[in-house]
mmCIF file of C-alpha atoms in Angstrom:
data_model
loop_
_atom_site.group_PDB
_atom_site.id
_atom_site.type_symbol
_atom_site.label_atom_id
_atom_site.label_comp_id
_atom_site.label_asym_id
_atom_site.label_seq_id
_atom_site.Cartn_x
_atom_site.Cartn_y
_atom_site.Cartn_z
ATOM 1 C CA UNK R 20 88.889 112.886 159.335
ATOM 2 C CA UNK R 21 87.242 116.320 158.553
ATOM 3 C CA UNK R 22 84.566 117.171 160.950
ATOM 4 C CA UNK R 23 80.983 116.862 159.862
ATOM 5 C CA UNK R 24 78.626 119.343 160.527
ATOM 6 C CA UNK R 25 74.774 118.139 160.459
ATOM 7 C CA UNK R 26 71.425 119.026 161.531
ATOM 8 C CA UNK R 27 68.613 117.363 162.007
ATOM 9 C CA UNK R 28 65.048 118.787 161.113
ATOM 10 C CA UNK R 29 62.260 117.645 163.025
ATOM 11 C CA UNK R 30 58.210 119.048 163.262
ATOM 12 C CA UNK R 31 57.343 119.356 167.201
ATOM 13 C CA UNK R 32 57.599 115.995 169.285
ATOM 14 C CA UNK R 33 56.184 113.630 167.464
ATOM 15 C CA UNK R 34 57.323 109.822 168.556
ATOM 16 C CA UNK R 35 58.859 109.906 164.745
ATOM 17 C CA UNK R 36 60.653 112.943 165.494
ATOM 18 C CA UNK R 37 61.815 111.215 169.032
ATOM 19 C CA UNK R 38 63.155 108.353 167.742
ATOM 20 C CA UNK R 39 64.968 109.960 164.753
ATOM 21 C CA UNK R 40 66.705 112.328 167.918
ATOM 22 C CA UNK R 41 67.900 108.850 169.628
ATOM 23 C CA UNK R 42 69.052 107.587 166.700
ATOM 24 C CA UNK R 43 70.960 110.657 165.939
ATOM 25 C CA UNK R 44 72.579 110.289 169.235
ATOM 26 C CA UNK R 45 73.206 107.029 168.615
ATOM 27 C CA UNK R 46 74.696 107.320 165.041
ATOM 28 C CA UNK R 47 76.832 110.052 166.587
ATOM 29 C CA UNK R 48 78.332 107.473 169.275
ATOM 30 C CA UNK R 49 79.666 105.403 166.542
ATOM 31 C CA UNK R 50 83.524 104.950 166.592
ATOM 32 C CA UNK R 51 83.152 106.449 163.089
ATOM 33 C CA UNK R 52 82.037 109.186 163.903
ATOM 34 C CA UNK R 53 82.967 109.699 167.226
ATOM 35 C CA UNK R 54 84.616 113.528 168.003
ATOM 36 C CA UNK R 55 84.461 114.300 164.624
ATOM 37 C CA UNK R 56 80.753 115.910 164.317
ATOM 38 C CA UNK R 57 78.795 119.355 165.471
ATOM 39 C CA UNK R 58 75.271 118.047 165.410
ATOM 40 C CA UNK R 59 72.355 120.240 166.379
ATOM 41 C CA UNK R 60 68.647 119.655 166.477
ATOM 42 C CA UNK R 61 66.269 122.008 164.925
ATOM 43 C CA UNK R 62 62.781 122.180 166.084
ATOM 44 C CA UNK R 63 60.893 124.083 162.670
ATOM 45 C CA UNK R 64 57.733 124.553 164.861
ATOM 46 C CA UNK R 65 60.220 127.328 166.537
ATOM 47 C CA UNK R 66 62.258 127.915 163.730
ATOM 48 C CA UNK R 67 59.326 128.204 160.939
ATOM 49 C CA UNK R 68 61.435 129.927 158.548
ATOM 50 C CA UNK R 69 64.197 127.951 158.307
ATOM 51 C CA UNK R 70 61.778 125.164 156.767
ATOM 52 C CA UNK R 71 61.916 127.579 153.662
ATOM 53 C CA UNK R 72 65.689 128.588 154.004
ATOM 54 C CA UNK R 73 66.868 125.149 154.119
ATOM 55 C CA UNK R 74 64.048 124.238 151.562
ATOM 56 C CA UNK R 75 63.123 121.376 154.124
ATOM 57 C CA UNK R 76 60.107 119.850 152.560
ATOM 58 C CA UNK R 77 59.374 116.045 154.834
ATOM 59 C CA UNK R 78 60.555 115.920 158.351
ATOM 60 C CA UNK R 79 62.488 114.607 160.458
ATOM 61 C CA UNK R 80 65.193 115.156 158.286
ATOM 62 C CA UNK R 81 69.041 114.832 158.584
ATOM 63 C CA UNK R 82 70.629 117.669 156.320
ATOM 64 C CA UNK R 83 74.898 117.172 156.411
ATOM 65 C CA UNK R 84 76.298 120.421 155.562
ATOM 66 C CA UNK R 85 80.124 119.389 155.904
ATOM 67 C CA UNK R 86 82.245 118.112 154.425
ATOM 68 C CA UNK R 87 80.473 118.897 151.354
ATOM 69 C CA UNK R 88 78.908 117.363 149.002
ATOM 70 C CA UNK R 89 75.437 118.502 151.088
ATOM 71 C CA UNK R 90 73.486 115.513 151.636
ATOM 72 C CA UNK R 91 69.937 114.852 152.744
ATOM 73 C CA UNK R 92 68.162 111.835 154.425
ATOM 74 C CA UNK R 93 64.762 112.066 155.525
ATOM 75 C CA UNK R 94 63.011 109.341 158.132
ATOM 76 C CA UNK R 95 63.757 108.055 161.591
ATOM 77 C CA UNK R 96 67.248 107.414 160.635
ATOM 78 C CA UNK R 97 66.645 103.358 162.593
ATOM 79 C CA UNK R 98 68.895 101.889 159.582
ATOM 80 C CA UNK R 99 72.168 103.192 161.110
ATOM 81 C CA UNK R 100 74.088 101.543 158.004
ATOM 82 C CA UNK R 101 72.292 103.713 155.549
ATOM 83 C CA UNK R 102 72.495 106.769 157.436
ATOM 84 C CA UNK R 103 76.573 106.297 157.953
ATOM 85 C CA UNK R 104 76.844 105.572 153.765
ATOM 86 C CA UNK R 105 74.442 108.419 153.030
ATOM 87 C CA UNK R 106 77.151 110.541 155.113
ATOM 88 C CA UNK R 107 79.568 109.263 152.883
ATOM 89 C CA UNK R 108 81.321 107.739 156.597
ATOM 90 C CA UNK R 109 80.695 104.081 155.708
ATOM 91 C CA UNK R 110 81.669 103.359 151.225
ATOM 92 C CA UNK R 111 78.675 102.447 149.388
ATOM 93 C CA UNK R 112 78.465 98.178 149.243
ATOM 94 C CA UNK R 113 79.895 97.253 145.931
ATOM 95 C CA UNK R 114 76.468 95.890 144.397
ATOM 96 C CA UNK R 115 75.440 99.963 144.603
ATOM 97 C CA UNK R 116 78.722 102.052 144.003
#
């Protein structure tokens, strides 16, 4: 499995932006996933400019940079099945391939 490399955006502390870190962690504890991830958290109220450099436009936001294709999912990230498909971990259900 090739090791993904994601970030997640968030705006300050905001309870949102709180539960979308938990639910990172807890996405990231998935047997999936497991070893096989560099996650970081990026605070854009001390990182202002990389709102613009990653064109980051609704927070929080997950951005996965590896393996590529890039892929972006903004929200709390509490649907933990959508989040693994949208990281192209889990295969999309057969109704929506």
């Amino acid at each position: 499995m090739e090791k993904y490399t994601i970030r997640l955006y968030v705006l300050g502390e905001t309870p949102m932006a709180r539960r979308a870190i938990e639910n990172l962690k807890a996405i990231c504890a998935e047997p999936e996933v497991g070893a096989h991830y560099e996650a970081e958290v990026i605070n854009l109220l001390e990182h202002p400019q990389l709102a613009e450099d990653e064109r980051i436009v609704a927070t929080p936001m997950l951005v996965k940079h590896l393996p590529l294709p890039m892929r972006r999912i903004i929200g709390d990230l509490s649907d933990h099945e959508k989040v693994l498909i949208g990281l192209d971990i889990h295969p999309l259900p057969p109704d929506d391939a």
